[in-house]
């Protein structure tokens, strides 16, 4: 029976004791994302800087869309509306944390020839693969729930299709992803870049072209340079921003996507791959930071200081702690800024965010299933499984509780993601901090200190917010 016709089991990879730490030439066992591996050629080492950067650039941009997905929008909008620029420094801090963790994830993939899921399977006790895989699948389903809701809300706002049916429509992107994977890695990267550019372009127009929303750069700079929690409730929103920014499945995905390049295992080639993947990560996640900052800045300029907004039809929207900021932003940007283009651009950017994030979520699902369990199934089946994990709870809750439950579902997705983070960060830092697995390419003192500080800080925030997170998740599940 062909492995493409059914789930196929493969033999465990060789023990790490029998492998060279730089096993990027294919002796580290079966690779995840088989059809995309080693499909992008690299220029010789003598090629110029820009030619090499173009060849290596791409994996981090795929990962970056997870840092500007619809799950981020709600917390960024709430932060700007409630505290103006007061939490802009938190957006910057969380983006820096994301850059550090993704740089380390790419380093693991380049040096060991394994993605994070494969490393967990090969280097830890056999019994650990099941809980780690299950936790990661739940996190991917939760993340896809946010993408479903983001895309569905955008469809609802743009075309006035009821949200229940808009959620069902999002299932058809299974066919889109199937077609794209057949066109190769470079095509997927190009499409993601177009979607990211669409998001960035929409916010560029919103903030810098529309005269009503030109920000005060001096005030923004002062906020970045003077961190603190000066108002009641800021720390809760700050935790939400950090929890919505650093995504656990992206650590697995990035460590696998670097294998799409035809990497070699000699020392100069490894150093070159680490260098250019680091540059790729910094550039891509810097774009994600500017998008998240733009969302917060837009909300600060339009909503901060207001308690309500009167729409064109006379309806008054009152802002509360439970406000669905994504929907409110769409409904109120046009009357507040005096142009319908503002709301349209917002919805188009939201749709691009949901679609780009759902592509990478599916790839991450393949990586963890193939890496942890060595199970391979058809890409469209994997996509369907991932999407059903998101659509079923969305349809059930929206069907029973109505469209007002979207915010609750987003809260639930972010809670699940936050709880999964330590289970991805700790193994990643464990593997990359020791010579046993990384040789001379283990984390240096800077990545060692900043990586573990990031991990401990996020884990502490998760534990601090755990009681409230569990209460919030339970209230969503039981409908209170």
GROMACS .gro file of C-alpha atoms in nm:
model
  480
    1UNK     CA    1   0.000   0.000   0.000
    2UNK     CA    2   0.140   0.341  -0.094
    3UNK     CA    3   0.217   0.579   0.187
    4UNK     CA    4   0.020   0.844  -0.002
    5UNK     CA    5  -0.289   0.625   0.007
    6UNK     CA    6  -0.290   0.554   0.379
    7UNK     CA    7  -0.117   0.645   0.700
    8UNK     CA    8   0.227   0.487   0.692
    9UNK     CA    9   0.451   0.408   0.983
   10UNK     CA   10   0.825   0.435   0.946
   11UNK     CA   11   1.113   0.306   1.152
   12UNK     CA   12   1.250   0.527   1.431
   13UNK     CA   13   1.539   0.750   1.344
   14UNK     CA   14   1.889   0.642   1.454
   15UNK     CA   15   1.998   0.723   1.804
   16UNK     CA   16   2.153   1.069   1.836
   17UNK     CA   17   2.465   0.903   1.973
   18UNK     CA   18   2.530   0.755   1.630
   19UNK     CA   19   2.471   1.078   1.441
   20UNK     CA   20   2.689   1.377   1.375
   21UNK     CA   21   2.528   1.688   1.520
   22UNK     CA   22   2.523   1.845   1.174
   23UNK     CA   23   2.305   1.588   1.006
   24UNK     CA   24   2.145   1.818   0.753
   25UNK     CA   25   2.234   1.597   0.458
   26UNK     CA   26   1.949   1.357   0.520
   27UNK     CA   27   2.081   1.094   0.766
   28UNK     CA   28   1.859   1.213   1.050
   29UNK     CA   29   1.559   1.001   0.955
   30UNK     CA   30   1.254   1.089   0.744
   31UNK     CA   31   1.182   1.460   0.699
   32UNK     CA   32   0.847   1.628   0.751
   33UNK     CA   33   0.678   1.813   0.461
   34UNK     CA   34   0.835   1.564   0.222
   35UNK     CA   35   0.713   1.731  -0.097
   36UNK     CA   36   0.866   2.066   0.000
   37UNK     CA   37   1.202   1.955   0.138
   38UNK     CA   38   1.522   2.052  -0.043
   39UNK     CA   39   1.321   2.206  -0.328
   40UNK     CA   40   1.492   2.548  -0.320
   41UNK     CA   41   1.850   2.563  -0.448
   42UNK     CA   42   2.110   2.781  -0.279
   43UNK     CA   43   2.380   2.981  -0.457
   44UNK     CA   44   2.748   2.906  -0.395
   45UNK     CA   45   2.917   3.062  -0.096
   46UNK     CA   46   3.099   3.301  -0.330
   47UNK     CA   47   2.770   3.461  -0.441
   48UNK     CA   48   2.691   3.812  -0.326
   49UNK     CA   49   2.507   3.894  -0.003
   50UNK     CA   50   2.177   3.990  -0.166
   51UNK     CA   51   2.166   3.685  -0.390
   52UNK     CA   52   2.219   3.458  -0.089
   53UNK     CA   53   1.961   3.646   0.117
   54UNK     CA   54   1.700   3.608  -0.159
   55UNK     CA   55   1.763   3.234  -0.166
   56UNK     CA   56   1.731   3.188   0.211
   57UNK     CA   57   1.446   3.438   0.263
   58UNK     CA   58   1.098   3.291   0.288
   59UNK     CA   59   1.054   3.047   0.580
   60UNK     CA   60   1.040   3.325   0.840
   61UNK     CA   61   0.781   3.518   0.637
   62UNK     CA   62   0.557   3.209   0.639
   63UNK     CA   63   0.600   3.192   1.015
   64UNK     CA   64   0.548   3.567   1.061
   65UNK     CA   65   0.182   3.555   0.960
   66UNK     CA   66   0.112   3.370   1.284
   67UNK     CA   67   0.223   3.685   1.465
   68UNK     CA   68  -0.033   3.907   1.294
   69UNK     CA   69  -0.327   3.666   1.282
   70UNK     CA   70  -0.682   3.760   1.390
   71UNK     CA   71  -0.604   3.644   1.744
   72UNK     CA   72  -0.366   3.940   1.778
   73UNK     CA   73  -0.611   4.194   1.647
   74UNK     CA   74  -0.853   4.187   1.939
   75UNK     CA   75  -0.586   4.240   2.206
   76UNK     CA   76  -0.407   4.512   2.005
   77UNK     CA   77  -0.734   4.697   1.937
   78UNK     CA   78  -0.834   4.674   2.304
   79UNK     CA   79  -0.491   4.799   2.416
   80UNK     CA   80  -0.501   5.103   2.190
   81UNK     CA   81  -0.864   5.189   2.265
   82UNK     CA   82  -0.823   5.158   2.641
   83UNK     CA   83  -0.470   5.288   2.704
   84UNK     CA   84  -0.373   5.481   2.391
   85UNK     CA   85   0.003   5.418   2.335
   86UNK     CA   86   0.060   5.299   2.691
   87UNK     CA   87   0.111   4.935   2.593
   88UNK     CA   88   0.303   4.990   2.270
   89UNK     CA   89   0.618   4.883   2.454
   90UNK     CA   90   0.452   4.546   2.530
   91UNK     CA   91   0.395   4.492   2.157
   92UNK     CA   92   0.764   4.566   2.101
   93UNK     CA   93   0.872   4.336   2.386
   94UNK     CA   94   0.655   4.047   2.269
   95UNK     CA   95   0.788   4.088   1.915
   96UNK     CA   96   1.146   4.076   2.047
   97UNK     CA   97   1.061   3.757   2.237
   98UNK     CA   98   0.916   3.608   1.920
   99UNK     CA   99   1.229   3.694   1.721
  100UNK     CA  100   1.453   3.527   1.979
  101UNK     CA  101   1.249   3.207   1.990
  102UNK     CA  102   1.217   3.180   1.611
  103UNK     CA  103   1.590   3.240   1.559
  104UNK     CA  104   1.657   2.950   1.797
  105UNK     CA  105   1.399   2.728   1.621
  106UNK     CA  106   1.562   2.791   1.282
  107UNK     CA  107   1.905   2.717   1.432
  108UNK     CA  108   1.781   2.380   1.561
  109UNK     CA  109   1.657   2.280   1.216
  110UNK     CA  110   1.973   2.389   1.035
  111UNK     CA  111   2.223   2.229   1.272
  112UNK     CA  112   2.055   1.898   1.362
  113UNK     CA  113   1.867   1.834   1.037
  114UNK     CA  114   1.556   1.776   1.252
  115UNK     CA  115   1.253   1.987   1.323
  116UNK     CA  116   1.145   2.035   1.685
  117UNK     CA  117   0.888   1.754   1.672
  118UNK     CA  118   1.147   1.507   1.538
  119UNK     CA  119   1.398   1.618   1.801
  120UNK     CA  120   1.144   1.558   2.078
  121UNK     CA  121   1.070   1.210   1.940
  122UNK     CA  122   1.436   1.111   1.895
  123UNK     CA  123   1.597   1.271   2.201
  124UNK     CA  124   1.328   1.225   2.472
  125UNK     CA  125   1.171   0.916   2.624
  126UNK     CA  126   0.933   0.735   2.385
  127UNK     CA  127   0.626   0.787   2.605
  128UNK     CA  128   0.660   1.167   2.582
  129UNK     CA  129   0.574   1.180   2.210
  130UNK     CA  130   0.203   1.115   2.273
  131UNK     CA  131   0.126   1.396   2.523
  132UNK     CA  132   0.351   1.644   2.341
  133UNK     CA  133   0.185   1.564   2.007
  134UNK     CA  134  -0.167   1.581   2.150
  135UNK     CA  135  -0.097   1.914   2.324
  136UNK     CA  136   0.042   2.055   2.002
  137UNK     CA  137  -0.254   1.935   1.795
  138UNK     CA  138  -0.492   2.102   2.039
  139UNK     CA  139  -0.292   2.425   2.010
  140UNK     CA  140  -0.301   2.409   1.629
  141UNK     CA  141  -0.676   2.354   1.639
  142UNK     CA  142  -0.714   2.652   1.873
  143UNK     CA  143  -0.502   2.868   1.645
  144UNK     CA  144  -0.704   2.761   1.342
  145UNK     CA  145  -1.018   2.854   1.534
  146UNK     CA  146  -0.894   3.214   1.545
  147UNK     CA  147  -0.816   3.203   1.171
  148UNK     CA  148  -1.163   3.062   1.094
  149UNK     CA  149  -1.327   3.337   1.295
  150UNK     CA  150  -1.111   3.609   1.142
  151UNK     CA  151  -1.184   3.498   0.786
  152UNK     CA  152  -1.552   3.440   0.863
  153UNK     CA  153  -1.595   3.782   1.025
  154UNK     CA  154  -1.424   3.945   0.725
  155UNK     CA  155  -1.658   3.759   0.484
  156UNK     CA  156  -1.955   3.860   0.699
  157UNK     CA  157  -1.853   4.226   0.705
  158UNK     CA  158  -1.764   4.253   0.336
  159UNK     CA  159  -2.050   4.052   0.186
  160UNK     CA  160  -2.310   4.051   0.468
  161UNK     CA  161  -2.323   3.671   0.471
  162UNK     CA  162  -2.446   3.540   0.811
  163UNK     CA  163  -2.154   3.444   1.030
  164UNK     CA  164  -2.272   3.083   1.066
  165UNK     CA  165  -2.253   3.030   0.688
  166UNK     CA  166  -1.932   3.232   0.660
  167UNK     CA  167  -1.766   2.986   0.899
  168UNK     CA  168  -1.874   2.696   0.678
  169UNK     CA  169  -1.741   2.875   0.368
  170UNK     CA  170  -1.393   2.885   0.522
  171UNK     CA  171  -1.380   2.504   0.491
  172UNK     CA  172  -1.327   2.539   0.116
  173UNK     CA  173  -0.976   2.678   0.156
  174UNK     CA  174  -0.880   2.308   0.181
  175UNK     CA  175  -0.890   2.304  -0.200
  176UNK     CA  176  -0.681   2.623  -0.219
  177UNK     CA  177  -0.404   2.481  -0.001
  178UNK     CA  178  -0.401   2.151  -0.188
  179UNK     CA  179  -0.348   2.335  -0.517
  180UNK     CA  180  -0.074   2.553  -0.371
  181UNK     CA  181   0.133   2.271  -0.226
  182UNK     CA  182   0.154   2.121  -0.574
  183UNK     CA  183   0.305   2.446  -0.704
  184UNK     CA  184   0.607   2.435  -0.475
  185UNK     CA  185   0.759   2.616  -0.180
  186UNK     CA  186   0.852   2.934  -0.362
  187UNK     CA  187   0.493   2.983  -0.481
  188UNK     CA  188   0.358   2.943  -0.127
  189UNK     CA  189   0.617   3.189   0.003
  190UNK     CA  190   0.529   3.438  -0.272
  191UNK     CA  191   0.156   3.412  -0.194
  192UNK     CA  192   0.217   3.465   0.177
  193UNK     CA  193   0.434   3.766   0.095
  194UNK     CA  194   0.149   3.913  -0.112
  195UNK     CA  195  -0.098   3.861   0.173
  196UNK     CA  196   0.143   4.015   0.425
  197UNK     CA  197   0.198   4.308   0.189
  198UNK     CA  198  -0.181   4.346   0.163
  199UNK     CA  199  -0.215   4.368   0.540
  200UNK     CA  200   0.076   4.613   0.566
  201UNK     CA  201  -0.049   4.821   0.273
  202UNK     CA  202  -0.397   4.854   0.421
  203UNK     CA  203  -0.258   4.983   0.749
  204UNK     CA  204  -0.010   5.209   0.571
  205UNK     CA  205  -0.304   5.379   0.401
  206UNK     CA  206  -0.514   5.383   0.719
  207UNK     CA  207  -0.245   5.556   0.926
  208UNK     CA  208  -0.028   5.758   0.690
  209UNK     CA  209  -0.257   5.848   0.398
  210UNK     CA  210  -0.592   5.921   0.563
  211UNK     CA  211  -0.544   6.268   0.717
  212UNK     CA  212  -0.760   6.193   1.023
  213UNK     CA  213  -0.525   5.925   1.157
  214UNK     CA  214  -0.173   6.062   1.134
  215UNK     CA  215  -0.006   5.961   1.464
  216UNK     CA  216   0.219   6.151   1.701
  217UNK     CA  217   0.558   5.986   1.663
  218UNK     CA  218   0.694   6.176   1.962
  219UNK     CA  219   0.422   6.034   2.188
  220UNK     CA  220   0.478   5.686   2.047
  221UNK     CA  221   0.853   5.711   2.109
  222UNK     CA  222   0.797   5.824   2.467
  223UNK     CA  223   0.572   5.522   2.528
  224UNK     CA  224   0.834   5.282   2.390
  225UNK     CA  225   1.106   5.430   2.610
  226UNK     CA  226   0.902   5.447   2.932
  227UNK     CA  227   0.752   5.103   2.999
  228UNK     CA  228   0.523   5.047   3.291
  229UNK     CA  229   0.168   4.970   3.405
  230UNK     CA  230   0.034   5.312   3.497
  231UNK     CA  231  -0.337   5.234   3.480
  232UNK     CA  232  -0.556   4.968   3.634
  233UNK     CA  233  -0.613   4.670   3.407
  234UNK     CA  234  -0.306   4.725   3.189
  235UNK     CA  235  -0.127   4.412   3.308
  236UNK     CA  236  -0.417   4.189   3.205
  237UNK     CA  237  -0.419   4.330   2.853
  238UNK     CA  238  -0.038   4.304   2.842
  239UNK     CA  239  -0.060   3.933   2.920
  240UNK     CA  240  -0.316   3.895   2.641
  241UNK     CA  241  -0.083   4.067   2.393
  242UNK     CA  242   0.213   3.846   2.483
  243UNK     CA  243  -0.003   3.534   2.483
  244UNK     CA  244  -0.143   3.620   2.140
  245UNK     CA  245   0.197   3.699   1.991
  246UNK     CA  246   0.430   3.405   2.063
  247UNK     CA  247   0.279   3.098   1.894
  248UNK     CA  248   0.388   2.743   1.994
  249UNK     CA  249   0.317   2.579   1.658
  250UNK     CA  250   0.540   2.834   1.483
  251UNK     CA  251   0.843   2.695   1.667
  252UNK     CA  252   0.775   2.350   1.521
  253UNK     CA  253   0.699   2.491   1.176
  254UNK     CA  254   1.006   2.716   1.143
  255UNK     CA  255   1.245   2.437   1.240
  256UNK     CA  256   1.097   2.232   0.954
  257UNK     CA  257   1.066   2.503   0.689
  258UNK     CA  258   1.441   2.570   0.687
  259UNK     CA  259   1.476   2.223   0.528
  260UNK     CA  260   1.302   2.352   0.216
  261UNK     CA  261   1.648   2.480   0.117
  262UNK     CA  262   1.911   2.237  -0.012
  263UNK     CA  263   2.127   2.261   0.298
  264UNK     CA  264   2.469   2.102   0.331
  265UNK     CA  265   2.625   1.968   0.650
  266UNK     CA  266   2.978   2.111   0.629
  267UNK     CA  267   3.070   2.374   0.888
  268UNK     CA  268   3.090   2.679   0.654
  269UNK     CA  269   2.750   2.591   0.502
  270UNK     CA  270   2.591   2.556   0.848
  271UNK     CA  271   2.731   2.892   0.961
  272UNK     CA  272   2.603   3.055   0.641
  273UNK     CA  273   2.255   2.902   0.684
  274UNK     CA  274   2.236   3.017   1.047
  275UNK     CA  275   2.340   3.369   0.948
  276UNK     CA  276   2.087   3.416   0.668
  277UNK     CA  277   1.801   3.245   0.851
  278UNK     CA  278   1.864   3.482   1.140
  279UNK     CA  279   1.846   3.782   0.907
  280UNK     CA  280   1.531   3.641   0.746
  281UNK     CA  281   1.370   3.602   1.090
  282UNK     CA  282   1.458   3.953   1.208
  283UNK     CA  283   1.323   4.110   0.887
  284UNK     CA  284   1.000   3.908   0.877
  285UNK     CA  285   0.907   3.948   1.243
  286UNK     CA  286   0.993   4.319   1.230
  287UNK     CA  287   0.720   4.349   0.967
  288UNK     CA  288   0.485   4.163   1.203
  289UNK     CA  289   0.575   4.409   1.480
  290UNK     CA  290   0.492   4.710   1.263
  291UNK     CA  291   0.155   4.558   1.169
  292UNK     CA  292   0.064   4.489   1.532
  293UNK     CA  293   0.186   4.834   1.632
  294UNK     CA  294  -0.024   4.986   1.353
  295UNK     CA  295  -0.337   4.809   1.480
  296UNK     CA  296  -0.277   4.947   1.830
  297UNK     CA  297  -0.196   5.296   1.700
  298UNK     CA  298  -0.509   5.305   1.483
  299UNK     CA  299  -0.726   5.207   1.780
  300UNK     CA  300  -0.552   5.464   2.000
  301UNK     CA  301  -0.621   5.747   1.756
  302UNK     CA  302  -0.979   5.650   1.671
  303UNK     CA  303  -1.126   5.499   1.991
  304UNK     CA  304  -0.922   5.619   2.289
  305UNK     CA  305  -1.114   5.864   2.505
  306UNK     CA  306  -1.451   5.768   2.357
  307UNK     CA  307  -1.724   5.584   2.546
  308UNK     CA  308  -1.953   5.534   2.247
  309UNK     CA  309  -1.989   5.599   1.874
  310UNK     CA  310  -2.305   5.686   1.680
  311UNK     CA  311  -2.333   5.506   1.346
  312UNK     CA  312  -2.482   5.649   1.029
  313UNK     CA  313  -2.821   5.485   1.094
  314UNK     CA  314  -2.841   5.642   1.440
  315UNK     CA  315  -2.743   5.328   1.632
  316UNK     CA  316  -2.519   5.401   1.932
  317UNK     CA  317  -2.235   5.157   2.008
  318UNK     CA  318  -2.118   5.175   2.369
  319UNK     CA  319  -1.768   5.055   2.453
  320UNK     CA  320  -1.733   4.813   2.746
  321UNK     CA  321  -1.475   4.564   2.869
  322UNK     CA  322  -1.655   4.294   2.667
  323UNK     CA  323  -1.663   4.490   2.340
  324UNK     CA  324  -1.600   4.290   2.021
  325UNK     CA  325  -1.333   4.529   1.899
  326UNK     CA  326  -1.285   4.369   1.558
  327UNK     CA  327  -1.650   4.418   1.463
  328UNK     CA  328  -1.669   4.760   1.628
  329UNK     CA  329  -1.359   4.875   1.438
  330UNK     CA  330  -1.517   4.782   1.106
  331UNK     CA  331  -1.852   4.946   1.187
  332UNK     CA  332  -1.707   5.267   1.328
  333UNK     CA  333  -1.398   5.346   1.122
  334UNK     CA  334  -1.606   5.476   0.830
  335UNK     CA  335  -1.821   5.726   1.028
  336UNK     CA  336  -1.530   5.830   1.253
  337UNK     CA  337  -1.285   5.889   0.967
  338UNK     CA  338  -1.539   6.012   0.716
  339UNK     CA  339  -1.463   5.757   0.443
  340UNK     CA  340  -1.601   5.410   0.365
  341UNK     CA  341  -1.253   5.312   0.244
  342UNK     CA  342  -1.132   5.288   0.605
  343UNK     CA  343  -1.371   5.006   0.695
  344UNK     CA  344  -1.317   4.823   0.366
  345UNK     CA  345  -0.939   4.829   0.407
  346UNK     CA  346  -0.975   4.697   0.761
  347UNK     CA  347  -1.190   4.402   0.649
  348UNK     CA  348  -0.963   4.319   0.353
  349UNK     CA  349  -0.660   4.315   0.586
  350UNK     CA  350  -0.851   4.092   0.830
  351UNK     CA  351  -0.936   3.845   0.553
  352UNK     CA  352  -0.575   3.839   0.430
  353UNK     CA  353  -0.461   3.777   0.787
  354UNK     CA  354  -0.698   3.484   0.836
  355UNK     CA  355  -0.615   3.319   0.504
  356UNK     CA  356  -0.237   3.353   0.535
  357UNK     CA  357  -0.240   3.220   0.891
  358UNK     CA  358  -0.453   2.920   0.803
  359UNK     CA  359  -0.200   2.811   0.538
  360UNK     CA  360   0.084   2.800   0.788
  361UNK     CA  361  -0.139   2.633   1.048
  362UNK     CA  362  -0.197   2.342   0.813
  363UNK     CA  363   0.174   2.305   0.740
  364UNK     CA  364   0.242   2.307   1.115
  365UNK     CA  365  -0.013   2.029   1.158
  366UNK     CA  366   0.173   1.816   0.904
  367UNK     CA  367   0.504   1.884   1.077
  368UNK     CA  368   0.390   1.775   1.423
  369UNK     CA  369   0.205   1.466   1.301
  370UNK     CA  370   0.493   1.348   1.084
  371UNK     CA  371   0.761   1.454   1.331
  372UNK     CA  372   0.614   1.312   1.652
  373UNK     CA  373   0.433   1.008   1.515
  374UNK     CA  374   0.594   0.941   1.175
  375UNK     CA  375   0.244   0.929   1.027
  376UNK     CA  376   0.197   1.060   0.674
  377UNK     CA  377  -0.142   1.134   0.522
  378UNK     CA  378  -0.256   1.324   0.215
  379UNK     CA  379  -0.222   1.702   0.258
  380UNK     CA  380  -0.593   1.764   0.190
  381UNK     CA  381  -0.687   1.509   0.459
  382UNK     CA  382  -0.454   1.682   0.705
  383UNK     CA  383  -0.605   2.018   0.610
  384UNK     CA  384  -0.957   1.883   0.654
  385UNK     CA  385  -0.875   1.742   0.997
  386UNK     CA  386  -0.723   2.071   1.112
  387UNK     CA  387  -1.015   2.274   0.982
  388UNK     CA  388  -1.277   2.042   1.134
  389UNK     CA  389  -1.109   2.085   1.472
  390UNK     CA  390  -1.180   2.456   1.437
  391UNK     CA  391  -1.512   2.459   1.251
  392UNK     CA  392  -1.698   2.211   1.475
  393UNK     CA  393  -1.670   2.416   1.799
  394UNK     CA  394  -1.724   2.742   1.606
  395UNK     CA  395  -2.041   2.614   1.438
  396UNK     CA  396  -2.177   2.463   1.759
  397UNK     CA  397  -2.119   2.769   1.977
  398UNK     CA  398  -2.228   3.026   1.714
  399UNK     CA  399  -2.528   2.809   1.625
  400UNK     CA  400  -2.648   2.787   1.986
  401UNK     CA  401  -2.537   3.126   2.119
  402UNK     CA  402  -2.543   3.354   1.816
  403UNK     CA  403  -2.289   3.582   1.653
  404UNK     CA  404  -2.211   3.761   1.979
  405UNK     CA  405  -2.002   3.463   2.089
  406UNK     CA  406  -1.713   3.542   1.851
  407UNK     CA  407  -1.514   3.729   2.115
  408UNK     CA  408  -1.559   3.441   2.359
  409UNK     CA  409  -1.428   3.195   2.101
  410UNK     CA  410  -1.122   3.412   2.037
  411UNK     CA  411  -1.059   3.424   2.411
  412UNK     CA  412  -1.083   3.044   2.428
  413UNK     CA  413  -0.834   3.001   2.141
  414UNK     CA  414  -0.580   3.233   2.302
  415UNK     CA  415  -0.611   3.057   2.638
  416UNK     CA  416  -0.535   2.719   2.480
  417UNK     CA  417  -0.237   2.862   2.290
  418UNK     CA  418  -0.091   3.020   2.602
  419UNK     CA  419  -0.116   2.693   2.795
  420UNK     CA  420   0.075   2.507   2.523
  421UNK     CA  421   0.366   2.753   2.497
  422UNK     CA  422   0.593   2.612   2.772
  423UNK     CA  423   0.566   2.262   2.621
  424UNK     CA  424   0.724   2.396   2.302
  425UNK     CA  425   0.970   2.651   2.439
  426UNK     CA  426   1.135   2.436   2.707
  427UNK     CA  427   1.230   2.145   2.476
  428UNK     CA  428   1.352   2.389   2.210
  429UNK     CA  429   1.581   2.568   2.453
  430UNK     CA  430   1.691   2.239   2.609
  431UNK     CA  431   1.807   2.097   2.276
  432UNK     CA  432   1.979   2.413   2.151
  433UNK     CA  433   2.162   2.494   2.474
  434UNK     CA  434   2.376   2.180   2.488
  435UNK     CA  435   2.678   2.066   2.290
  436UNK     CA  436   2.544   1.709   2.296
  437UNK     CA  437   2.295   1.796   2.022
  438UNK     CA  438   2.423   2.121   1.870
  439UNK     CA  439   2.800   2.086   1.891
  440UNK     CA  440   2.981   2.416   1.846
  441UNK     CA  441   2.657   2.578   1.722
  442UNK     CA  442   2.476   2.560   2.054
  443UNK     CA  443   2.324   2.883   2.181
  444UNK     CA  444   2.579   3.147   2.275
  445UNK     CA  445   2.549   3.350   2.590
  446UNK     CA  446   2.312   3.607   2.434
  447UNK     CA  447   2.059   3.352   2.305
  448UNK     CA  448   2.104   3.146   2.619
  449UNK     CA  449   2.018   3.437   2.851
  450UNK     CA  450   1.746   3.598   2.638
  451UNK     CA  451   1.594   3.264   2.537
  452UNK     CA  452   1.555   3.127   2.888
  453UNK     CA  453   1.447   3.468   3.021
  454UNK     CA  454   1.175   3.479   2.755
  455UNK     CA  455   1.068   3.125   2.837
  456UNK     CA  456   1.056   3.183   3.213
  457UNK     CA  457   0.875   3.517   3.177
  458UNK     CA  458   0.607   3.376   2.948
  459UNK     CA  459   0.567   3.065   3.164
  460UNK     CA  460   0.530   3.285   3.474
  461UNK     CA  461   0.266   3.495   3.297
  462UNK     CA  462   0.082   3.179   3.190
  463UNK     CA  463   0.084   3.047   3.549
  464UNK     CA  464  -0.019   3.389   3.685
  465UNK     CA  465  -0.314   3.404   3.451
  466UNK     CA  466  -0.399   3.033   3.472
  467UNK     CA  467  -0.691   3.058   3.720
  468UNK     CA  468  -0.856   3.337   3.524
  469UNK     CA  469  -0.781   3.162   3.194
  470UNK     CA  470  -0.948   2.841   3.313
  471UNK     CA  471  -1.251   3.036   3.436
  472UNK     CA  472  -1.275   3.220   3.102
  473UNK     CA  473  -1.243   2.900   2.901
  474UNK     CA  474  -1.501   2.720   3.113
  475UNK     CA  475  -1.750   3.009   3.086
  476UNK     CA  476  -1.716   2.996   2.707
  477UNK     CA  477  -1.770   2.619   2.701
  478UNK     CA  478  -2.080   2.623   2.924
  479UNK     CA  479  -2.215   2.943   2.769
  480UNK     CA  480  -2.215   3.180   3.065
   0.00000   0.00000   0.00000
